[in-house]
């Protein structure tokens, strides 16, 4: 499927599983050579092992803004997630009882309390970012309006000065 193609070309994730201490069957030990060969046979692409790290900066994410990283501790991928706040605008929500994307599913009356809290944190941040963007846009429009009015005044003063100069010449 599409995830397999993305896994080959952008998101190589070298996971192994043993079907004893995890939920995945059959057991599989990651092997880059075998994985890369499968990508070539399946899609005709070479596996790009370091693409995500090189293109997205790896763990150097301190310049990001407006991101909520959510990680359920029952998700086998959480170990690769951002588990601590980076700055006030880039926050981590760790969901102890959460599985993969549980906070992104529709609400359910059986949702655990930490999932409900995670969604509330996500909504709070998103609402804040939308409000901040609206305030920046409003301030930008007000600045542009003021600049337009100043430009108009300059033009009017300039044309009045030109009119006065024409009168002096014509007298």
Coordinates of C-alpha atoms in Angstrom, one line a residue:
X1 CA 0.0 0.0 0.0
X2 CA 0.9 3.7 0.1
X3 CA 2.5 3.3 3.6
X4 CA 4.9 0.6 2.3
X5 CA 6.0 3.0 -0.5
X6 CA 6.5 5.8 1.9
X7 CA 8.4 3.5 4.2
X8 CA 10.8 2.6 1.4
X9 CA 11.4 6.1 0.2
X10 CA 11.1 8.4 3.2
X11 CA 10.4 6.8 6.5
X12 CA 12.7 3.8 6.9
X13 CA 12.1 2.5 10.4
X14 CA 14.3 -0.4 11.4
X15 CA 12.0 -2.3 13.8
X16 CA 12.2 -5.9 14.8
X17 CA 9.6 -7.9 16.6
X18 CA 9.7 -11.3 18.4
X19 CA 6.0 -12.1 18.9
X20 CA 6.8 -12.8 22.6
X21 CA 7.3 -9.4 24.2
X22 CA 5.2 -7.6 21.5
X23 CA 2.0 -8.0 19.7
X24 CA 3.4 -8.5 16.2
X25 CA 3.3 -11.8 14.3
X26 CA 5.2 -13.3 12.7
X27 CA 8.6 -12.7 14.4
X28 CA 10.8 -10.6 12.2
X29 CA 14.3 -9.3 12.8
X30 CA 15.1 -6.2 10.7
X31 CA 17.7 -6.6 8.0
X32 CA 18.5 -3.5 5.9
X33 CA 19.7 -5.6 2.9
X34 CA 16.6 -7.7 2.8
X35 CA 14.3 -4.7 3.4
X36 CA 16.1 -2.7 0.6
X37 CA 15.8 -5.6 -1.8
X38 CA 12.0 -5.9 -1.1
X39 CA 11.6 -2.1 -1.8
X40 CA 13.4 -2.6 -5.2
X41 CA 11.3 -5.6 -6.2
X42 CA 8.0 -4.2 -5.0
X43 CA 8.3 -0.6 -6.1
X44 CA 11.5 -0.3 -8.2
X45 CA 12.9 2.2 -5.6
X46 CA 16.0 2.2 -3.6
X47 CA 15.4 2.4 0.2
X48 CA 16.6 5.8 1.5
X49 CA 17.7 5.0 5.0
X50 CA 18.6 8.5 6.1
X51 CA 16.1 10.6 4.1
X52 CA 13.9 11.6 7.0
X53 CA 16.8 12.5 9.3
X54 CA 18.6 14.5 6.6
X55 CA 15.6 16.3 5.2
X56 CA 13.8 17.0 8.5
X57 CA 16.8 17.6 10.7
X58 CA 16.5 14.5 12.9
X59 CA 16.2 15.6 16.5
X60 CA 17.1 19.2 15.8
X61 CA 13.5 20.4 16.0
X62 CA 14.0 23.5 18.2
X63 CA 13.1 25.9 15.3
X64 CA 9.6 24.3 14.8
X65 CA 6.5 26.2 15.8
X66 CA 2.9 25.1 16.4
X67 CA 3.3 21.4 16.8
X68 CA 1.7 18.9 19.2
X69 CA 3.5 15.6 19.2
X70 CA 1.3 12.9 20.7
X71 CA 2.6 9.5 21.6
X72 CA 0.7 6.6 23.1
X73 CA 2.9 4.4 25.2
X74 CA 1.1 1.3 23.8
X75 CA 2.2 2.3 20.3
X76 CA 5.4 0.5 19.3
X77 CA 6.6 3.6 17.5
X78 CA 6.5 5.9 20.6
X79 CA 10.2 5.3 21.3
X80 CA 11.0 7.3 18.2
X81 CA 8.6 10.1 19.2
X82 CA 9.1 13.5 20.8
X83 CA 8.4 12.8 24.5
X84 CA 9.2 16.1 26.0
X85 CA 8.1 19.7 25.2
X86 CA 10.6 21.4 22.9
X87 CA 9.3 25.0 23.6
X88 CA 6.0 26.5 24.5
X89 CA 4.8 26.2 20.9
X90 CA 6.1 22.6 20.3
X91 CA 4.6 20.3 23.0
X92 CA 4.6 16.7 23.7
X93 CA 1.5 14.8 24.9
X94 CA 2.3 11.4 26.3
X95 CA -0.7 9.1 26.6
X96 CA 0.0 6.3 29.0
X97 CA -2.9 4.1 27.9
X98 CA -2.8 5.2 24.3
X99 CA -2.2 3.2 21.2
X100 CA -1.3 4.3 17.7
X101 CA -3.3 7.5 16.8
X102 CA -6.0 6.9 19.5
X103 CA -6.2 10.6 20.1
X104 CA -7.0 11.2 16.5
X105 CA -9.9 8.8 16.4
X106 CA -13.5 9.9 17.1
X107 CA -14.4 10.2 20.7
X108 CA -15.9 7.2 22.4
X109 CA -17.6 6.9 25.8
X110 CA -15.0 4.2 26.6
X111 CA -12.0 6.5 26.0
X112 CA -9.6 6.5 28.9
X113 CA -9.2 9.7 30.9
X114 CA -5.6 10.4 29.6
X115 CA -6.9 10.2 26.0
X116 CA -9.6 12.7 26.8
X117 CA -7.0 15.0 28.4
X118 CA -4.7 14.6 25.4
X119 CA -7.4 15.7 23.0
X120 CA -8.2 18.7 25.2
X121 CA -4.5 19.7 25.2
X122 CA -4.4 19.4 21.4
X123 CA -7.5 21.5 20.9
X124 CA -6.3 24.1 23.3
X125 CA -3.0 24.6 21.4
X126 CA -4.7 24.5 18.0
X127 CA -7.3 27.1 19.1
X128 CA -4.5 29.3 20.5
X129 CA -2.5 29.1 17.2
X130 CA -5.6 30.0 15.1
X131 CA -6.3 32.9 17.4
X132 CA -2.7 34.1 17.2
X133 CA -2.8 33.9 13.4
X134 CA -6.0 35.9 13.3
X135 CA -4.5 38.6 15.5
X136 CA -1.3 38.7 13.3
X137 CA -3.5 39.0 10.1
X138 CA -5.6 41.7 11.7
X139 CA -2.5 43.7 12.7
X140 CA -1.1 43.2 9.2
X141 CA -4.3 44.6 7.6
X142 CA -4.2 47.6 9.9
X143 CA -0.6 48.3 9.1
X144 CA -1.3 48.0 5.4
X145 CA -4.3 50.3 5.7
X146 CA -2.3 52.9 7.6
X147 CA 0.5 52.7 5.0
X148 CA -2.1 53.2 2.2
X149 CA -3.5 56.2 3.9
X150 CA -0.1 57.7 4.5
X151 CA 0.8 57.1 0.8
X152 CA -2.5 58.8 -0.2
X153 CA -1.8 61.8 2.0
X154 CA 1.7 62.2 0.4
X155 CA 0.2 62.0 -3.1
X156 CA -2.4 64.6 -2.2
X157 CA 0.2 67.0 -0.7
X158 CA 2.4 66.5 -3.7
X159 CA -0.4 67.3 -6.1
X160 CA -1.3 70.4 -4.1
X161 CA 2.3 71.6 -4.2
X162 CA 2.3 71.0 -8.0
X163 CA -0.9 73.0 -8.4
X164 CA 0.6 75.9 -6.4
X165 CA 3.7 75.8 -8.6
X166 CA 1.6 75.9 -11.8
X167 CA -0.3 79.0 -10.5
X168 CA 2.9 80.8 -9.7
X169 CA 4.2 80.1 -13.2
X170 CA 0.9 81.2 -14.8
X171 CA 0.6 84.5 -12.9

